[in-house]
Short mmCIF file of C-alpha atoms and ligand atoms in Angstrom, two decimals:
data_model
loop_
_atom_site.label_atom_id
_atom_site.label_comp_id
_atom_site.label_asym_id
_atom_site.label_seq_id
_atom_site.Cartn_x
_atom_site.Cartn_y
_atom_site.Cartn_z
CA UNK A 93 284.28 230.23 -46.99
CA UNK A 94 283.26 227.60 -49.61
CA UNK A 95 281.50 224.50 -48.34
CA UNK A 96 283.25 221.33 -49.58
CA UNK A 97 280.03 219.33 -50.19
CA UNK A 98 278.50 222.20 -52.17
CA UNK A 99 281.67 222.67 -54.24
CA UNK A 100 281.98 218.94 -54.93
CA UNK A 101 278.35 218.60 -56.07
CA UNK A 102 278.66 221.72 -58.25
CA UNK A 103 281.78 220.45 -60.06
CA UNK A 104 280.32 216.96 -60.38
CA UNK A 105 277.21 218.49 -62.00
CA UNK A 106 279.04 220.71 -64.49
CA UNK A 107 281.89 218.24 -65.21
CA UNK A 108 280.68 217.20 -68.69
CA UNK A 109 280.39 220.87 -69.82
CA UNK A 110 283.38 222.18 -67.87
CA UNK A 111 285.84 222.48 -70.79
CA UNK A 112 283.30 224.19 -73.05
CA UNK A 113 282.31 226.62 -70.29
CA UNK A 114 285.94 227.47 -69.62
CA UNK A 115 286.53 228.39 -73.26
CA UNK A 116 283.30 230.38 -73.54
CA UNK A 117 283.58 232.31 -70.31
CA UNK A 118 287.26 233.18 -70.63
CA UNK A 119 287.13 233.60 -74.43
CA UNK A 120 290.07 231.22 -74.58
CA UNK A 121 292.37 233.26 -72.33
CA UNK A 122 292.52 230.49 -69.70
CA UNK A 123 294.66 228.55 -72.19
CA UNK A 124 297.26 231.35 -72.35
CA UNK A 125 297.36 231.65 -68.57
CA UNK A 126 297.66 227.90 -68.12
CA UNK A 127 300.51 227.77 -70.67
CA UNK A 128 302.32 230.45 -68.67
CA UNK A 129 301.76 228.55 -65.42
CA UNK A 130 303.19 225.35 -66.95
CA UNK A 131 306.15 227.25 -68.41
CA UNK A 132 307.03 228.69 -65.00
CA UNK A 133 306.40 225.46 -63.08
CA UNK A 134 308.54 223.39 -65.45
CA UNK A 135 311.38 225.90 -65.93
CA UNK A 136 313.72 223.84 -63.71
CA UNK A 137 312.93 220.52 -65.42
CA UNK A 138 311.12 218.79 -62.53
CA UNK A 139 311.07 214.98 -62.46
CA UNK A 140 307.89 214.53 -60.42
CA UNK A 141 304.92 216.88 -60.66
CA UNK A 142 301.53 216.96 -58.95
CA UNK A 143 298.58 218.96 -60.31
CA UNK A 144 296.00 219.45 -57.56
CA UNK A 145 292.33 220.27 -58.19
CA UNK A 146 293.19 219.08 -61.70
CA UNK A 147 289.58 219.08 -62.96
CA UNK A 148 289.62 217.51 -66.42
CA UNK A 149 293.43 217.55 -66.36
CA UNK A 150 294.30 220.62 -68.48
CA UNK A 151 297.54 221.41 -66.64
CA UNK A 152 298.61 217.78 -66.29
CA UNK A 153 298.16 217.14 -70.03
CA UNK A 154 300.10 220.27 -70.93
CA UNK A 155 303.00 218.98 -68.82
CA UNK A 156 302.89 215.63 -70.55
CA UNK A 157 304.79 217.12 -73.52
CA UNK A 158 307.69 218.15 -71.29
CA UNK A 159 309.56 214.87 -70.62
CA UNK A 160 308.61 214.71 -66.92
CA UNK A 161 308.98 211.23 -65.35
CA UNK A 162 305.93 211.32 -63.08
CA UNK A 163 302.81 213.46 -63.52
CA UNK A 164 299.86 212.98 -61.20
CA UNK A 165 296.60 214.90 -61.34
CA UNK A 166 294.19 214.75 -58.40
CA UNK A 167 290.77 216.21 -57.66
CA UNK A 168 288.10 215.51 -55.06
CA UNK A 169 285.31 215.38 -57.68
CA UNK A 170 285.03 211.79 -58.99
CA UNK A 171 283.22 212.97 -62.15
CA UNK A 172 285.95 215.49 -63.00
CA UNK A 173 288.50 212.67 -62.66
CA UNK A 174 286.30 210.43 -64.82
CA UNK A 175 286.39 213.10 -67.55
CA UNK A 176 290.16 213.50 -67.14
CA UNK A 177 290.55 209.74 -67.62
CA UNK A 178 288.36 209.86 -70.76
CA UNK A 179 290.71 212.51 -72.17
CA UNK A 180 293.67 210.34 -71.18
CA UNK A 181 292.27 207.43 -73.20
CA UNK A 182 291.97 209.65 -76.29
CA UNK A 183 295.51 211.05 -76.01
CA UNK A 184 297.31 207.92 -74.76
CA UNK A 185 298.95 210.12 -72.16
CA UNK A 186 301.07 208.75 -69.28
CA UNK A 187 299.51 211.08 -66.68
CA UNK A 188 297.86 209.31 -63.74
CA UNK A 189 294.71 210.65 -62.14
CA UNK A 190 293.24 209.97 -58.74
CA UNK A 191 290.50 211.23 -56.46
CA UNK A 192 292.01 213.12 -53.52
CA UNK A 193 291.25 216.13 -51.37
CA UNK A 194 293.93 218.82 -51.37
CA UNK A 195 293.49 219.25 -47.61
CA UNK A 196 294.57 215.62 -47.05
CA UNK A 197 296.94 214.50 -49.79
CA UNK A 198 297.90 210.80 -49.95
CA UNK A 199 301.58 211.53 -50.67
CA UNK A 200 304.89 211.48 -48.77
CA UNK A 201 306.68 214.61 -47.57
CA UNK A 202 308.48 216.37 -50.44
CA UNK A 203 307.45 213.65 -52.92
CA UNK A 204 307.13 216.18 -55.76
CA UNK A 205 309.58 218.68 -57.23
CA UNK A 206 306.70 220.91 -58.26
CA UNK A 207 303.01 221.15 -57.46
CA UNK A 208 300.51 223.22 -59.41
CA UNK A 209 296.95 224.23 -58.68
CA UNK A 210 295.01 226.13 -61.31
CA UNK A 211 291.70 227.85 -60.43
CA UNK A 212 291.38 225.42 -57.53
CA UNK A 213 292.70 227.04 -54.36
CA UNK A 214 289.82 229.56 -54.26
CA UNK A 215 287.41 226.64 -53.96
CA UNK A 216 288.96 224.70 -51.10
CA UNK A 217 287.12 224.78 -47.81
CA UNK A 218 290.17 224.36 -45.59
CA UNK A 219 292.45 226.95 -47.19
CA UNK A 220 295.15 227.11 -44.49
CA UNK A 221 295.33 223.30 -44.08
CA UNK A 222 295.46 222.88 -47.85
CA UNK A 223 298.31 225.36 -48.29
CA UNK A 224 300.17 223.50 -45.57
CA UNK A 225 299.55 220.16 -47.32
CA UNK A 226 300.76 221.57 -50.65
CA UNK A 227 304.00 222.72 -49.03
CA UNK A 228 304.43 219.38 -47.21
CA UNK A 229 304.33 217.27 -50.39
CA UNK A 230 306.30 219.57 -52.69
CA UNK A 231 309.55 221.50 -53.09
CA UNK A 232 307.87 224.30 -55.01
CA UNK A 233 304.32 225.49 -55.58
CA UNK A 234 302.74 227.32 -58.53
CA UNK A 235 299.21 228.65 -58.19
CA UNK A 236 297.00 230.20 -60.89
CA UNK A 237 293.93 231.89 -59.47
CA UNK A 238 291.38 234.59 -60.20
CA UNK A 239 291.56 237.77 -58.18
CA UNK A 240 290.37 241.35 -58.17
CA UNK A 241 291.92 244.03 -60.37
CA UNK A 242 293.49 246.77 -58.21
CA UNK A 243 292.25 249.60 -60.41
CA UNK A 244 288.67 250.33 -59.20
CA UNK A 245 287.36 251.36 -62.65
CA UNK A 246 288.75 248.26 -64.37
CA UNK A 247 287.43 246.17 -61.46
CA UNK A 248 283.87 247.53 -62.00
CA UNK A 249 284.00 247.03 -65.77
CA UNK A 250 285.37 243.50 -65.39
CA UNK A 251 282.79 242.25 -62.86
CA UNK A 252 279.91 243.99 -64.72
CA UNK A 253 280.99 242.28 -67.97
CA UNK A 254 281.21 238.91 -66.21
CA UNK A 255 277.59 239.25 -65.11
CA UNK A 256 276.52 239.54 -68.78
CA UNK A 257 277.55 235.91 -69.27
CA UNK A 258 275.07 234.65 -66.70
CA UNK A 259 272.37 233.58 -69.24
CA UNK A 260 274.88 231.43 -71.20
CA UNK A 261 275.69 229.41 -68.13
CA UNK A 262 272.03 229.03 -67.24
CA UNK A 263 271.38 227.69 -70.74
CA UNK A 264 274.27 225.23 -70.73
CA UNK A 265 274.00 223.79 -67.24
CA UNK A 266 271.35 223.27 -64.62
CA UNK A 267 273.70 224.94 -62.15
CA UNK A 268 273.42 228.66 -62.84
CA UNK A 269 274.46 229.11 -59.18
CA UNK A 270 277.94 227.99 -60.31
CA UNK A 271 278.42 231.23 -62.17
CA UNK A 272 277.15 233.35 -59.34
CA UNK A 273 279.62 231.49 -57.14
CA UNK A 274 282.46 232.15 -59.63
CA UNK A 275 281.86 235.91 -59.54
CA UNK A 276 281.41 236.21 -55.77
CA UNK A 277 284.33 233.97 -54.90
CA UNK A 278 286.66 235.83 -57.31
CA UNK A 279 285.61 239.19 -55.86
CA UNK A 280 286.15 238.04 -52.30
CA UNK A 281 289.26 235.88 -52.62
CA UNK A 282 292.46 237.57 -51.38
CA UNK A 283 294.85 238.33 -54.21
CA UNK A 284 298.35 239.72 -54.79
CA UNK A 285 300.24 240.63 -51.57
CA UNK A 286 297.36 239.43 -49.37
CA UNK A 287 297.48 235.93 -50.81
CA UNK A 288 301.30 235.88 -50.62
CA UNK A 289 300.94 236.62 -46.88
CA UNK A 290 298.60 233.65 -46.53
CA UNK A 291 301.12 231.38 -48.30
CA UNK A 292 303.87 232.69 -46.06
CA UNK A 293 301.87 232.12 -42.84
CA UNK A 294 300.65 228.63 -43.73
CA UNK A 295 303.60 227.00 -45.50
CA UNK A 296 307.34 226.56 -45.09
CA UNK A 297 308.07 228.41 -48.35
CA UNK A 298 310.19 231.51 -47.91
CA UNK A 299 310.56 232.80 -51.48
CA UNK A 300 307.11 233.90 -52.59
CA UNK A 301 306.17 236.19 -55.44
CA UNK A 302 303.35 236.82 -57.85
CA UNK A 303 302.60 237.95 -61.40
CA UNK A 304 299.28 239.74 -62.11
CA UNK A 305 297.63 238.75 -65.40
CA UNK A 306 295.39 241.09 -67.38
CA UNK A 307 295.73 243.89 -64.78
CA UNK A 308 294.81 241.61 -61.88
CA UNK A 309 291.93 239.51 -63.24
CA UNK A 310 294.11 236.53 -62.41
CA UNK A 311 297.43 235.91 -60.69
CA UNK A 312 300.24 233.37 -60.80
CA UNK A 313 301.90 232.77 -57.42
CA UNK A 314 305.30 231.07 -57.13
CA UNK A 315 306.55 229.71 -53.81
CA UNK A 316 309.92 228.04 -53.18
CA UNK A 317 312.42 227.40 -50.39
C1 SAM B 586 287.57 225.62 -61.49
S1 SAM B 586 288.01 223.94 -61.43
C2 SAM B 586 289.69 223.98 -62.03
C3 SAM B 586 290.07 222.75 -62.78
C4 SAM B 586 291.42 222.81 -63.49
N1 SAM B 586 292.51 222.89 -62.55
C5 SAM B 586 291.48 223.95 -64.47
O1 SAM B 586 292.28 224.87 -64.27
O2 SAM B 586 290.74 223.91 -65.46
C6 SAM B 586 288.24 223.71 -59.70
C7 SAM B 586 288.48 222.26 -59.31
O3 SAM B 586 288.85 222.22 -57.93
C8 SAM B 586 288.36 221.01 -57.40
N2 SAM B 586 288.40 221.12 -55.94
C9 SAM B 586 287.76 222.02 -55.15
N3 SAM B 586 288.05 221.79 -53.86
C10 SAM B 586 288.91 220.74 -53.83
C11 SAM B 586 289.57 220.04 -52.78
N4 SAM B 586 289.39 220.38 -51.50
N5 SAM B 586 290.39 219.02 -53.11
C12 SAM B 586 290.56 218.67 -54.40
N6 SAM B 586 289.95 219.27 -55.45
C13 SAM B 586 289.14 220.30 -55.15
C14 SAM B 586 286.97 220.90 -58.02
O4 SAM B 586 286.44 219.61 -57.96
C15 SAM B 586 287.24 221.37 -59.45
O5 SAM B 586 287.53 220.30 -60.31
#
């Protein structure tokens, strides 16, 4: 289980390099996956959207082009939010960012039509409480998260290749432990049916399904009532 203080300090420390690292480590594929998440989350033209664990605001900014009345991005790392606000200044976007923990969201019941969380849920310390909070504040939930490929050969190749990137991260940040954490947490985090069961047990959503991406390296989960 991730420790919240450790996670917060890690993301604070890598915040200024986070976007560069994302592009390098995923070879740009995170952009395709995020576009797909936004496409699914906005298919029913939501009016109010929340992006939790927003980081530097990638998902929130992508939604800004979609004529949504209210877009809020929140994250518990103040430095990630500072970087999101710097991006906001450059783009003159109408997205609002705030510091908030996904396990205790400062919003009313069902305030949002849609909530997204991209590469964030794996990192929350209180997973069950956080899923419950996400379902309390929103009518639908869209999650993008790493997982483990089901095919054992592909799984071995994938995680072995990931380990080759380790020196790049050590060079770019003082937190090489962040990369070790990324690999271990992705290997251990429940994915596919197992994660759908967790959503079902800890939320009031009753229509839950998932789409594997790149043979199960990542998954998009959709939950509605
Ligand atoms: C891997 S980054 C993802 C950022 C962004 N959503 C993206 O897809 O690029 C994970 C983010 O989750 C945030 N986070 C982790 N636990 C959190 C929590 N309990 N509440 C709010 N944010 C959290 C971290 O601060 C970090 O910015």
